[in-house]
PDB file of C-alpha atoms in Angstrom:
ATOM      1  CA  UNK O   1      -7.866  10.353 -14.077  1.00 52.00           C
ATOM      2  CA  UNK O   2      -7.700   7.197 -16.139  1.00 58.00           C
ATOM      3  CA  UNK O   3     -10.948   5.196 -16.035  1.00 63.00           C
ATOM      4  CA  UNK O   4      -9.729   1.949 -17.521  1.00 71.00           C
ATOM      5  CA  UNK O   5     -10.362  -1.625 -16.395  1.00 77.00           C
ATOM      6  CA  UNK O   6      -6.644  -1.669 -15.545  1.00 84.00           C
ATOM      7  CA  UNK O   7      -7.214   1.009 -12.898  1.00 85.00           C
ATOM      8  CA  UNK O   8      -9.947  -1.081 -11.311  1.00 88.00           C
ATOM      9  CA  UNK O   9      -7.636  -4.112 -11.387  1.00 92.00           C
ATOM     10  CA  UNK O  10      -4.850  -2.033  -9.818  1.00 92.00           C
ATOM     11  CA  UNK O  11      -7.190  -1.114  -6.970  1.00 94.00           C
ATOM     12  CA  UNK O  12      -8.101  -4.784  -6.449  1.00 96.00           C
ATOM     13  CA  UNK O  13      -4.388  -5.599  -6.340  1.00 97.00           C
ATOM     14  CA  UNK O  14      -3.871  -2.821  -3.779  1.00 97.00           C
ATOM     15  CA  UNK O  15      -6.566  -4.374  -1.570  1.00 97.00           C
ATOM     16  CA  UNK O  16      -4.729  -7.694  -1.743  1.00 98.00           C
ATOM     17  CA  UNK O  17      -1.398  -5.991  -0.939  1.00 98.00           C
ATOM     18  CA  UNK O  18      -2.973  -4.359   2.126  1.00 98.00           C
ATOM     19  CA  UNK O  19      -4.116  -7.801   3.315  1.00 98.00           C
ATOM     20  CA  UNK O  20      -0.526  -9.041   2.990  1.00 98.00           C
ATOM     21  CA  UNK O  21       0.801  -6.108   5.018  1.00 98.00           C
ATOM     22  CA  UNK O  22      -1.830  -6.860   7.674  1.00 98.00           C
ATOM     23  CA  UNK O  23      -0.862 -10.549   7.718  1.00 97.00           C
ATOM     24  CA  UNK O  24       2.723  -9.500   8.515  1.00 98.00           C
ATOM     25  CA  UNK O  25       1.878  -6.891  11.154  1.00 97.00           C
ATOM     26  CA  UNK O  26       3.804  -8.698  13.903  1.00 97.00           C
ATOM     27  CA  UNK O  27       6.947  -8.821  11.767  1.00 97.00           C
ATOM     28  CA  UNK O  28       6.583  -5.129  10.883  1.00 98.00           C
ATOM     29  CA  UNK O  29       6.117  -4.153  14.536  1.00 98.00           C
ATOM     30  CA  UNK O  30       9.143  -6.233  15.562  1.00 97.00           C
ATOM     31  CA  UNK O  31      11.266  -4.169  13.153  1.00 97.00           C
ATOM     32  CA  UNK O  32       9.747  -0.944  14.520  1.00 97.00           C
ATOM     33  CA  UNK O  33      10.791  -2.008  18.034  1.00 96.00           C
ATOM     34  CA  UNK O  34      14.433  -2.253  16.804  1.00 96.00           C
ATOM     35  CA  UNK O  35      14.551   1.114  15.015  1.00 97.00           C
ATOM     36  CA  UNK O  36      17.820   3.017  15.154  1.00 96.00           C
ATOM     37  CA  UNK O  37      17.597   6.766  15.728  1.00 96.00           C
ATOM     38  CA  UNK O  38      16.479   8.792  12.673  1.00 97.00           C
ATOM     39  CA  UNK O  39      15.212   5.689  10.864  1.00 98.00           C
ATOM     40  CA  UNK O  40      11.818   4.360   9.821  1.00 98.00           C
ATOM     41  CA  UNK O  41      10.575   0.918   8.842  1.00 98.00           C
ATOM     42  CA  UNK O  42       9.670   0.399   5.208  1.00 98.00           C
ATOM     43  CA  UNK O  43       7.540  -2.715   4.735  1.00 98.00           C
ATOM     44  CA  UNK O  44       7.349  -4.006   1.162  1.00 98.00           C
ATOM     45  CA  UNK O  45       4.979  -6.163  -0.888  1.00 98.00           C
ATOM     46  CA  UNK O  46       6.175  -7.033  -4.386  1.00 97.00           C
ATOM     47  CA  UNK O  47       4.084  -6.711  -7.531  1.00 96.00           C
ATOM     48  CA  UNK O  48       3.388 -10.467  -7.385  1.00 96.00           C
ATOM     49  CA  UNK O  49       2.018 -10.087  -3.833  1.00 97.00           C
ATOM     50  CA  UNK O  50       4.990 -11.502  -1.946  1.00 97.00           C
ATOM     51  CA  UNK O  51       5.921  -9.934   1.387  1.00 98.00           C
ATOM     52  CA  UNK O  52       9.482  -8.752   0.831  1.00 97.00           C
ATOM     53  CA  UNK O  53      10.218  -7.861   4.430  1.00 97.00           C
ATOM     54  CA  UNK O  54      10.563  -4.815   6.617  1.00 97.00           C
ATOM     55  CA  UNK O  55      13.626  -2.662   6.234  1.00 97.00           C
ATOM     56  CA  UNK O  56      15.224   0.002   8.425  1.00 98.00           C
ATOM     57  CA  UNK O  57      15.773   3.077   6.274  1.00 98.00           C
ATOM     58  CA  UNK O  58      17.370   6.346   7.292  1.00 98.00           C
ATOM     59  CA  UNK O  59      14.942   9.254   7.075  1.00 97.00           C
ATOM     60  CA  UNK O  60      17.565  11.075   4.981  1.00 97.00           C
ATOM     61  CA  UNK O  61      17.532   8.269   2.380  1.00 97.00           C
ATOM     62  CA  UNK O  62      13.787   7.606   2.386  1.00 96.00           C
ATOM     63  CA  UNK O  63      12.943   9.331  -0.904  1.00 96.00           C
ATOM     64  CA  UNK O  64      15.643   7.424  -2.775  1.00 96.00           C
ATOM     65  CA  UNK O  65      15.217   4.033  -1.105  1.00 97.00           C
ATOM     66  CA  UNK O  66      11.437   3.538  -1.173  1.00 97.00           C
ATOM     67  CA  UNK O  67      11.106   3.324  -4.980  1.00 96.00           C
ATOM     68  CA  UNK O  68      14.046   0.922  -5.082  1.00 96.00           C
ATOM     69  CA  UNK O  69      12.563  -1.282  -2.362  1.00 97.00           C
ATOM     70  CA  UNK O  70       9.052  -1.440  -3.808  1.00 94.00           C
ATOM     71  CA  UNK O  71      10.277  -2.047  -7.371  1.00 94.00           C
ATOM     72  CA  UNK O  72       8.053  -1.878 -10.414  1.00 94.00           C
ATOM     73  CA  UNK O  73       4.422  -2.191  -9.370  1.00 94.00           C
ATOM     74  CA  UNK O  74       5.067  -3.047  -5.720  1.00 97.00           C
ATOM     75  CA  UNK O  75       3.845  -1.352  -2.570  1.00 98.00           C
ATOM     76  CA  UNK O  76       5.655   0.130   0.405  1.00 98.00           C
ATOM     77  CA  UNK O  77       4.348   1.303   3.747  1.00 98.00           C
ATOM     78  CA  UNK O  78       6.420   3.475   6.074  1.00 98.00           C
ATOM     79  CA  UNK O  79       6.163   3.179   9.852  1.00 98.00           C
ATOM     80  CA  UNK O  80       7.791   5.365  12.496  1.00 97.00           C
ATOM     81  CA  UNK O  81       8.854   4.606  16.046  1.00 96.00           C
ATOM     82  CA  UNK O  82       5.915   3.742  18.270  1.00 96.00           C
ATOM     83  CA  UNK O  83       3.842   2.026  15.594  1.00 97.00           C
ATOM     84  CA  UNK O  84       2.127  -1.039  17.019  1.00 97.00           C
ATOM     85  CA  UNK O  85      -0.052  -3.810  15.578  1.00 96.00           C
ATOM     86  CA  UNK O  86      -3.147  -1.650  16.002  1.00 96.00           C
ATOM     87  CA  UNK O  87      -1.520   1.122  13.959  1.00 97.00           C
ATOM     88  CA  UNK O  88      -0.528  -1.328  11.206  1.00 97.00           C
ATOM     89  CA  UNK O  89      -4.099  -2.677  11.133  1.00 97.00           C
ATOM     90  CA  UNK O  90      -5.537   0.833  10.937  1.00 97.00           C
ATOM     91  CA  UNK O  91      -3.226   1.810   8.070  1.00 98.00           C
ATOM     92  CA  UNK O  92      -3.960  -1.351   6.081  1.00 98.00           C
ATOM     93  CA  UNK O  93      -7.708  -0.918   6.597  1.00 98.00           C
ATOM     94  CA  UNK O  94      -7.404   2.654   5.341  1.00 98.00           C
ATOM     95  CA  UNK O  95      -5.429   1.437   2.312  1.00 97.00           C
ATOM     96  CA  UNK O  96      -8.180  -1.062   1.506  1.00 98.00           C
ATOM     97  CA  UNK O  97     -10.944   1.474   2.060  1.00 97.00           C
ATOM     98  CA  UNK O  98      -9.352   4.004  -0.295  1.00 97.00           C
ATOM     99  CA  UNK O  99      -8.893   1.349  -2.984  1.00 96.00           C
ATOM    100  CA  UNK O 100     -12.538   0.269  -2.653  1.00 96.00           C
ATOM    101  CA  UNK O 101     -13.695   3.891  -2.901  1.00 95.00           C
ATOM    102  CA  UNK O 102     -11.584   4.308  -6.037  1.00 92.00           C
ATOM    103  CA  UNK O 103     -13.241   1.238  -7.593  1.00 92.00           C
ATOM    104  CA  UNK O 104     -16.704   2.575  -6.719  1.00 91.00           C
ATOM    105  CA  UNK O 105     -15.875   6.040  -8.066  1.00 89.00           C
ATOM    106  CA  UNK O 106     -14.550   4.671 -11.364  1.00 87.00           C
ATOM    107  CA  UNK O 107     -17.625   2.458 -11.733  1.00 84.00           C
ATOM    108  CA  UNK O 108     -19.964   5.435 -11.105  1.00 86.00           C
ATOM    109  CA  UNK O 109     -18.137   7.684 -13.575  1.00 84.00           C
ATOM    110  CA  UNK O 110     -18.032   4.993 -16.266  1.00 79.00           C
ATOM    111  CA  UNK O 111     -21.711   4.211 -15.691  1.00 77.00           C
ATOM    112  CA  UNK O 112     -22.664   7.883 -15.993  1.00 80.00           C
ATOM    113  CA  UNK O 113     -20.461   8.341 -19.042  1.00 76.00           C
ATOM    114  CA  UNK O 114     -21.884   5.247 -20.722  1.00 73.00           C
ATOM    115  CA  UNK O 115     -25.402   6.348 -19.845  1.00 70.00           C
ATOM    116  CA  UNK O 116     -24.795   9.768 -21.441  1.00 60.00           C
ATOM    117  CA  UNK O 117     -23.614   8.237 -24.709  1.00 54.00           C
ATOM    118  CA  UNK O 118     -26.594   5.953 -25.210  1.00 49.00           C
TER     119      UNK O 118
END
């Protein structure tokens, strides 16, 4: 795993993206309520932290469409039928928690590594 300052910055950016998803939970859930059969909702935040909407995507096209929707450096979250605002909140909290843990882990490893070289 890369232990660069860029990785820590990426995790901070992921925390911010999760906040944006959470801020748009009602919009995401509204799209979930309209889901056609065999589709999911793909919610997208761009690399510059702009909410780029929620999109109905066929399950069969999911693997191809998600990278296209999230673009270079963006984020996508996939929601299935039945997802509600509570589910969106839970997922975004988990996204933030994992990013924070990654920051803490990188800091611990770098600290130990730097301590071993002194």
